[in-house]
Amino acid sequence: MAIRRAELEAAWAQVRERYGSYRLVLPGDPGFLCQPHECDAYCCRAFNVSLDGEEAERLRTATGWPGDRFLESEDGEPIALPLAAPFVLGRREGHCVFLTEELTCEQYDARPHPCRSYPHQVVFVETGSGRAAQPSAEAGRRAVEAVAAGRTAEGFLPLLLRHDQCPGFTGPPSTEKAWAGLLRDTYALSRRGPGEVVSSPP
Ligand code: SF4
């Protein structure tokens, strides 16, 4: 297997202006090791996190808390937006309700999908037009599998991106195999949940 780097770099060059706070991740780039004390757990402070009913239920079970204790709520009822992931993780003193004083996640095992995929996300470029695109789940999966296997993707090219403001990219260089696994996992998380943090940093 040899990842087709030149194709990914060329596609990224066509859309990078749309993703100002992200960078392309390629095999050989430094791996991710969370460094919460370097950034004061920036991601748990800067973003609001959306979650679906299944994720909210998982947290309810894990904490034993009623929803209004960990979801943004009004008059004792969690606020439900008209979105596929309608709930918003609660905040306290300017950060996620589950961020501890030691800068760890109090509910790490039950954390929502956006927290699992951060600081990565997968975006797609249409191969014909070179424009950013949103393929169906199946077309996206096929494209991810093709690129992860070093083949040419038809229709759409998936790009693995990382958030620029996260200082956690201090690990050893990723192998092609590890990179392919990360691409697959990040895409799978994005299809199961909202897949990315939903608001811009303050
Ligand atoms: S994921 Fe990045 S931004 Fe968030 S706590 Fe870890 S190093 Fe900091």
PDB file of C-alpha atoms and ligand atoms in Angstrom:
ATOM      1  CA  MET A   1       0.000   0.000   0.000  1.00  0.00           C
ATOM      2  CA  ALA A   2       1.256   3.483  -0.835  1.00  0.00           C
ATOM      3  CA  ILE A   3      -0.950   6.425   0.051  1.00  0.00           C
ATOM      4  CA  ARG A   4      -1.348   8.749  -2.945  1.00  0.00           C
ATOM      5  CA  ARG A   5       0.001  11.853  -1.255  1.00  0.00           C
ATOM      6  CA  ALA A   6       0.237  14.019  -4.359  1.00  0.00           C
ATOM      7  CA  GLU A   7      -3.507  13.589  -5.078  1.00  0.00           C
ATOM      8  CA  LEU A   8      -4.396  14.522  -1.508  1.00  0.00           C
ATOM      9  CA  GLU A   9      -2.109  17.568  -1.524  1.00  0.00           C
ATOM     10  CA  ALA A  10      -3.519  18.756  -4.854  1.00  0.00           C
ATOM     11  CA  ALA A  11      -7.114  18.399  -3.615  1.00  0.00           C
ATOM     12  CA  TRP A  12      -6.236  20.225  -0.401  1.00  0.00           C
ATOM     13  CA  ALA A  13      -4.743  23.103  -2.366  1.00  0.00           C
ATOM     14  CA  GLN A  14      -8.147  23.551  -4.046  1.00  0.00           C
ATOM     15  CA  VAL A  15     -10.185  23.841  -0.843  1.00  0.00           C
ATOM     16  CA  ARG A  16      -7.804  24.940   1.906  1.00  0.00           C
ATOM     17  CA  GLU A  17      -9.096  28.504   1.957  1.00  0.00           C
ATOM     18  CA  ARG A  18     -12.454  27.184   3.121  1.00  0.00           C
ATOM     19  CA  TYR A  19     -10.850  25.522   6.146  1.00  0.00           C
ATOM     20  CA  GLY A  20      -8.755  28.309   7.577  1.00  0.00           C
ATOM     21  CA  SER A  21      -8.187  26.768  11.004  1.00  0.00           C
ATOM     22  CA  TYR A  22      -7.360  23.273   9.734  1.00  0.00           C
ATOM     23  CA  ARG A  23      -4.333  21.566   8.194  1.00  0.00           C
ATOM     24  CA  LEU A  24      -4.036  18.498   5.995  1.00  0.00           C
ATOM     25  CA  VAL A  25      -2.751  15.395   7.787  1.00  0.00           C
ATOM     26  CA  LEU A  26      -0.584  12.970   5.804  1.00  0.00           C
ATOM     27  CA  PRO A  27       1.339   9.788   6.690  1.00  0.00           C
ATOM     28  CA  GLY A  28       4.600  10.705   8.387  1.00  0.00           C
ATOM     29  CA  ASP A  29       3.144  13.740  10.166  1.00  0.00           C
ATOM     30  CA  PRO A  30       3.576  13.834  13.970  1.00  0.00           C
ATOM     31  CA  GLY A  31       1.041  11.693  15.806  1.00  0.00           C
ATOM     32  CA  PHE A  32      -1.454  13.161  18.257  1.00  0.00           C
ATOM     33  CA  LEU A  33      -0.782  13.079  21.995  1.00  0.00           C
ATOM     34  CA  CYS A  34      -3.206  15.227  23.968  1.00  0.00           C
ATOM     35  CA  GLN A  35      -1.326  17.943  25.914  1.00  0.00           C
ATOM     36  CA  PRO A  36      -4.043  19.578  28.042  1.00  0.00           C
ATOM     37  CA  HIS A  37      -1.536  21.387  30.269  1.00  0.00           C
ATOM     38  CA  GLU A  38       0.057  23.084  27.259  1.00  0.00           C
ATOM     39  CA  CYS A  39      -3.231  24.599  26.157  1.00  0.00           C
ATOM     40  CA  ASP A  40      -5.312  24.635  29.361  1.00  0.00           C
ATOM     41  CA  ALA A  41      -7.621  22.101  27.656  1.00  0.00           C
ATOM     42  CA  TYR A  42      -8.404  24.603  24.919  1.00  0.00           C
ATOM     43  CA  CYS A  43     -10.884  22.352  23.090  1.00  0.00           C
ATOM     44  CA  CYS A  44     -12.985  21.756  26.218  1.00  0.00           C
ATOM     45  CA  ARG A  45     -13.262  25.531  26.686  1.00  0.00           C
ATOM     46  CA  ALA A  46     -13.548  26.889  23.168  1.00  0.00           C
ATOM     47  CA  PHE A  47     -16.291  24.740  21.685  1.00  0.00           C
ATOM     48  CA  ASN A  48     -19.898  23.894  22.303  1.00  0.00           C
ATOM     49  CA  VAL A  49     -20.491  20.197  21.636  1.00  0.00           C
ATOM     50  CA  SER A  50     -23.689  18.857  20.067  1.00  0.00           C
ATOM     51  CA  LEU A  51     -24.904  15.355  20.812  1.00  0.00           C
ATOM     52  CA  ASP A  52     -27.741  13.098  19.766  1.00  0.00           C
ATOM     53  CA  GLY A  53     -30.255  11.274  21.934  1.00  0.00           C
ATOM     54  CA  GLU A  54     -28.173   8.101  22.147  1.00  0.00           C
ATOM     55  CA  GLU A  55     -25.135  10.004  23.368  1.00  0.00           C
ATOM     56  CA  ALA A  56     -27.222  11.947  25.891  1.00  0.00           C
ATOM     57  CA  GLU A  57     -28.634   8.659  27.194  1.00  0.00           C
ATOM     58  CA  ARG A  58     -25.151   7.178  27.507  1.00  0.00           C
ATOM     59  CA  LEU A  59     -24.066  10.132  29.637  1.00  0.00           C
ATOM     60  CA  ARG A  60     -27.268   9.949  31.687  1.00  0.00           C
ATOM     61  CA  THR A  61     -26.531   6.295  32.473  1.00  0.00           C
ATOM     62  CA  ALA A  62     -22.832   6.910  33.167  1.00  0.00           C
ATOM     63  CA  THR A  63     -23.413   9.857  35.518  1.00  0.00           C
ATOM     64  CA  GLY A  64     -26.738   8.906  37.058  1.00  0.00           C
ATOM     65  CA  TRP A  65     -27.636  12.555  36.582  1.00  0.00           C
ATOM     66  CA  PRO A  66     -30.821  14.013  35.094  1.00  0.00           C
ATOM     67  CA  GLY A  67     -30.286  15.568  31.653  1.00  0.00           C
ATOM     68  CA  ASP A  68     -30.639  19.145  32.865  1.00  0.00           C
ATOM     69  CA  ARG A  69     -27.508  18.717  35.005  1.00  0.00           C
ATOM     70  CA  PHE A  70     -25.193  18.150  32.040  1.00  0.00           C
ATOM     71  CA  LEU A  71     -27.111  19.507  29.017  1.00  0.00           C
ATOM     72  CA  GLU A  72     -27.875  23.125  28.197  1.00  0.00           C
ATOM     73  CA  SER A  73     -31.373  23.474  29.632  1.00  0.00           C
ATOM     74  CA  GLU A  74     -34.208  25.875  30.237  1.00  0.00           C
ATOM     75  CA  ASP A  75     -36.736  25.628  33.067  1.00  0.00           C
ATOM     76  CA  GLY A  76     -35.311  22.228  34.034  1.00  0.00           C
ATOM     77  CA  GLU A  77     -35.665  20.757  30.515  1.00  0.00           C
ATOM     78  CA  PRO A  78     -32.771  20.074  28.113  1.00  0.00           C
ATOM     79  CA  ILE A  79     -32.959  22.353  25.100  1.00  0.00           C
ATOM     80  CA  ALA A  80     -33.560  20.303  21.909  1.00  0.00           C
ATOM     81  CA  LEU A  81     -32.635  22.095  18.673  1.00  0.00           C
ATOM     82  CA  PRO A  82     -34.207  21.031  15.333  1.00  0.00           C
ATOM     83  CA  LEU A  83     -31.031  19.169  14.314  1.00  0.00           C
ATOM     84  CA  ALA A  84     -29.953  15.530  13.972  1.00  0.00           C
ATOM     85  CA  ALA A  85     -27.855  16.069  17.102  1.00  0.00           C
ATOM     86  CA  PRO A  86     -30.270  18.297  19.026  1.00  0.00           C
ATOM     87  CA  PHE A  87     -28.659  18.566  22.472  1.00  0.00           C
ATOM     88  CA  VAL A  88     -25.757  20.743  23.589  1.00  0.00           C
ATOM     89  CA  LEU A  89     -23.342  19.655  26.289  1.00  0.00           C
ATOM     90  CA  GLY A  90     -23.621  21.918  29.309  1.00  0.00           C
ATOM     91  CA  ARG A  91     -20.957  24.419  30.293  1.00  0.00           C
ATOM     92  CA  ARG A  92     -19.823  25.696  33.671  1.00  0.00           C
ATOM     93  CA  GLU A  93     -17.450  28.590  34.325  1.00  0.00           C
ATOM     94  CA  GLY A  94     -16.500  28.831  30.677  1.00  0.00           C
ATOM     95  CA  HIS A  95     -15.796  25.183  29.985  1.00  0.00           C
ATOM     96  CA  CYS A  96     -17.440  21.809  29.479  1.00  0.00           C
ATOM     97  CA  VAL A  97     -19.296  20.613  32.554  1.00  0.00           C
ATOM     98  CA  PHE A  98     -17.155  17.451  32.609  1.00  0.00           C
ATOM     99  CA  LEU A  99     -13.705  19.118  32.514  1.00  0.00           C
ATOM    100  CA  THR A 100     -12.006  18.498  35.859  1.00  0.00           C
ATOM    101  CA  GLU A 101      -9.554  20.766  37.702  1.00  0.00           C
ATOM    102  CA  GLU A 102      -6.800  18.341  36.653  1.00  0.00           C
ATOM    103  CA  LEU A 103      -7.761  19.012  33.006  1.00  0.00           C
ATOM    104  CA  THR A 104      -9.115  15.538  32.419  1.00  0.00           C
ATOM    105  CA  CYS A 105     -12.546  14.458  31.217  1.00  0.00           C
ATOM    106  CA  GLU A 106     -14.761  13.256  34.061  1.00  0.00           C
ATOM    107  CA  GLN A 107     -16.774  11.094  31.636  1.00  0.00           C
ATOM    108  CA  TYR A 108     -14.058  10.013  29.241  1.00  0.00           C
ATOM    109  CA  ASP A 109     -15.555   6.597  28.426  1.00  0.00           C
ATOM    110  CA  ALA A 110     -19.019   8.027  27.764  1.00  0.00           C
ATOM    111  CA  ARG A 111     -17.872  11.201  25.974  1.00  0.00           C
ATOM    112  CA  PRO A 112     -19.764  12.275  22.809  1.00  0.00           C
ATOM    113  CA  HIS A 113     -18.507  11.570  19.271  1.00  0.00           C
ATOM    114  CA  PRO A 114     -17.142  15.088  18.597  1.00  0.00           C
ATOM    115  CA  CYS A 115     -14.859  14.736  21.635  1.00  0.00           C
ATOM    116  CA  ARG A 116     -13.670  11.352  20.308  1.00  0.00           C
ATOM    117  CA  SER A 117     -12.795  12.630  16.853  1.00  0.00           C
ATOM    118  CA  TYR A 118     -11.311  16.007  17.868  1.00  0.00           C
ATOM    119  CA  PRO A 119      -8.829  17.387  16.760  1.00  0.00           C
ATOM    120  CA  HIS A 120      -9.425  15.544  13.458  1.00  0.00           C
ATOM    121  CA  GLN A 121     -12.165  15.704  10.883  1.00  0.00           C
ATOM    122  CA  VAL A 122     -12.675  14.327   7.368  1.00  0.00           C
ATOM    123  CA  VAL A 123     -13.859  16.566   4.526  1.00  0.00           C
ATOM    124  CA  PHE A 124     -14.439  15.614   0.887  1.00  0.00           C
ATOM    125  CA  VAL A 125     -13.457  17.117  -2.428  1.00  0.00           C
ATOM    126  CA  GLU A 126     -15.354  16.266  -5.620  1.00  0.00           C
ATOM    127  CA  THR A 127     -12.730  14.892  -7.993  1.00  0.00           C
ATOM    128  CA  GLY A 128     -14.228  16.409 -11.147  1.00  0.00           C
ATOM    129  CA  SER A 129     -14.856  19.958  -9.967  1.00  0.00           C
ATOM    130  CA  GLY A 130     -12.288  20.223  -7.174  1.00  0.00           C
ATOM    131  CA  ARG A 131     -14.986  21.638  -4.910  1.00  0.00           C
ATOM    132  CA  ALA A 132     -15.752  20.768  -1.303  1.00  0.00           C
ATOM    133  CA  ALA A 133     -18.561  18.188  -1.271  1.00  0.00           C
ATOM    134  CA  GLN A 134     -20.759  16.153   1.038  1.00  0.00           C
ATOM    135  CA  PRO A 135     -21.192  12.634  -0.427  1.00  0.00           C
ATOM    136  CA  SER A 136     -23.755  10.110   0.814  1.00  0.00           C
ATOM    137  CA  ALA A 137     -22.641   7.867   3.664  1.00  0.00           C
ATOM    138  CA  GLU A 138     -21.991   4.971   1.269  1.00  0.00           C
ATOM    139  CA  ALA A 139     -20.117   7.066  -1.304  1.00  0.00           C
ATOM    140  CA  GLY A 140     -18.041   8.565   1.502  1.00  0.00           C
ATOM    141  CA  ARG A 141     -17.252   5.146   2.924  1.00  0.00           C
ATOM    142  CA  ARG A 142     -16.164   3.831  -0.487  1.00  0.00           C
ATOM    143  CA  ALA A 143     -13.929   6.851  -1.019  1.00  0.00           C
ATOM    144  CA  VAL A 144     -12.357   6.483   2.433  1.00  0.00           C
ATOM    145  CA  GLU A 145     -11.712   2.765   1.849  1.00  0.00           C
ATOM    146  CA  ALA A 146     -10.116   3.439  -1.545  1.00  0.00           C
ATOM    147  CA  VAL A 147      -7.765   6.135  -0.261  1.00  0.00           C
ATOM    148  CA  ALA A 148      -6.889   4.141   2.885  1.00  0.00           C
ATOM    149  CA  ALA A 149      -5.922   1.231   0.620  1.00  0.00           C
ATOM    150  CA  GLY A 150      -3.778   3.449  -1.638  1.00  0.00           C
ATOM    151  CA  ARG A 151      -6.204   3.288  -4.579  1.00  0.00           C
ATOM    152  CA  THR A 152      -7.627   6.151  -6.633  1.00  0.00           C
ATOM    153  CA  ALA A 153     -11.000   7.269  -5.275  1.00  0.00           C
ATOM    154  CA  GLU A 154     -13.804   7.767  -7.778  1.00  0.00           C
ATOM    155  CA  GLY A 155     -16.128  10.722  -7.356  1.00  0.00           C
ATOM    156  CA  PHE A 156     -14.862  12.063  -4.049  1.00  0.00           C
ATOM    157  CA  LEU A 157     -11.508  12.365  -2.333  1.00  0.00           C
ATOM    158  CA  PRO A 158     -11.500  12.345   1.490  1.00  0.00           C
ATOM    159  CA  LEU A 159      -9.039  14.627   3.272  1.00  0.00           C
ATOM    160  CA  LEU A 160      -8.006  14.025   6.865  1.00  0.00           C
ATOM    161  CA  LEU A 161      -7.629  17.389   8.601  1.00  0.00           C
ATOM    162  CA  ARG A 162      -6.481  18.518  12.011  1.00  0.00           C
ATOM    163  CA  HIS A 163      -7.411  21.584  13.990  1.00  0.00           C
ATOM    164  CA  ASP A 164      -4.593  24.088  13.817  1.00  0.00           C
ATOM    165  CA  GLN A 165      -4.939  25.400  17.365  1.00  0.00           C
ATOM    166  CA  CYS A 166      -4.438  22.056  19.072  1.00  0.00           C
ATOM    167  CA  PRO A 167      -0.820  21.721  20.296  1.00  0.00           C
ATOM    168  CA  GLY A 168      -1.068  17.947  20.704  1.00  0.00           C
ATOM    169  CA  PHE A 169       0.752  16.946  17.523  1.00  0.00           C
ATOM    170  CA  THR A 170       3.965  15.999  19.263  1.00  0.00           C
ATOM    171  CA  GLY A 171       3.973  12.227  18.835  1.00  0.00           C
ATOM    172  CA  PRO A 172       6.125  10.054  16.594  1.00  0.00           C
ATOM    173  CA  PRO A 173       5.490  10.234  12.843  1.00  0.00           C
ATOM    174  CA  SER A 174       2.494   8.152  11.798  1.00  0.00           C
ATOM    175  CA  THR A 175       2.964   5.132   9.584  1.00  0.00           C
ATOM    176  CA  GLU A 176       0.802   4.722   6.484  1.00  0.00           C
ATOM    177  CA  LYS A 177      -1.107   1.973   8.259  1.00  0.00           C
ATOM    178  CA  ALA A 178      -1.799   4.152  11.312  1.00  0.00           C
ATOM    179  CA  TRP A 179      -2.810   7.066   9.080  1.00  0.00           C
ATOM    180  CA  ALA A 180      -5.242   4.846   7.148  1.00  0.00           C
ATOM    181  CA  GLY A 181      -6.761   3.643  10.436  1.00  0.00           C
ATOM    182  CA  LEU A 182      -7.156   7.213  11.665  1.00  0.00           C
ATOM    183  CA  LEU A 183      -8.848   8.228   8.411  1.00  0.00           C
ATOM    184  CA  ARG A 184     -11.302   5.319   8.703  1.00  0.00           C
ATOM    185  CA  ASP A 185     -12.008   5.910  12.399  1.00  0.00           C
ATOM    186  CA  THR A 186     -12.501   9.662  12.038  1.00  0.00           C
ATOM    187  CA  TYR A 187     -14.920   9.162   9.164  1.00  0.00           C
ATOM    188  CA  ALA A 188     -16.846   6.448  11.036  1.00  0.00           C
ATOM    189  CA  LEU A 189     -17.244   8.750  14.045  1.00  0.00           C
ATOM    190  CA  SER A 190     -18.479  11.571  11.845  1.00  0.00           C
ATOM    191  CA  ARG A 191     -21.221   9.327  10.420  1.00  0.00           C
ATOM    192  CA  ARG A 192     -22.361   8.006  13.783  1.00  0.00           C
ATOM    193  CA  GLY A 193     -22.556  11.402  15.386  1.00  0.00           C
ATOM    194  CA  PRO A 194     -22.434  15.063  14.470  1.00  0.00           C
ATOM    195  CA  GLY A 195     -18.714  14.540  13.870  1.00  0.00           C
ATOM    196  CA  GLU A 196     -17.357  17.940  14.588  1.00  0.00           C
ATOM    197  CA  VAL A 197     -17.574  20.651  17.121  1.00  0.00           C
ATOM    198  CA  VAL A 198     -20.364  23.019  16.317  1.00  0.00           C
ATOM    199  CA  SER A 199     -19.268  26.504  17.219  1.00  0.00           C
ATOM    200  CA  SER A 200     -16.283  28.704  16.612  1.00  0.00           C
ATOM    201  CA  PRO A 201     -13.896  29.636  19.396  1.00  0.00           C
ATOM    202  CA  PRO A 202     -14.931  32.800  21.261  1.00  0.00           C
TER     203      PRO A 202
HETATM  204  S1  SF4 B   1      -7.077  17.816  22.298  1.00  0.00           S
HETATM  205 FE1  SF4 B   1      -5.611  19.474  21.821  1.00  0.00          FE
HETATM  206  S2  SF4 B   1      -6.687  21.365  22.435  1.00  0.00           S
HETATM  207 FE2  SF4 B   1      -7.747  19.646  23.452  1.00  0.00          FE
HETATM  208  S3  SF4 B   1      -6.774  19.415  25.489  1.00  0.00           S
HETATM  209 FE3  SF4 B   1      -5.690  18.008  24.081  1.00  0.00          FE
HETATM  210  S4  SF4 B   1      -3.934  19.185  23.304  1.00  0.00           S
HETATM  211 FE4  SF4 B   1      -5.382  20.675  24.178  1.00  0.00          FE
END
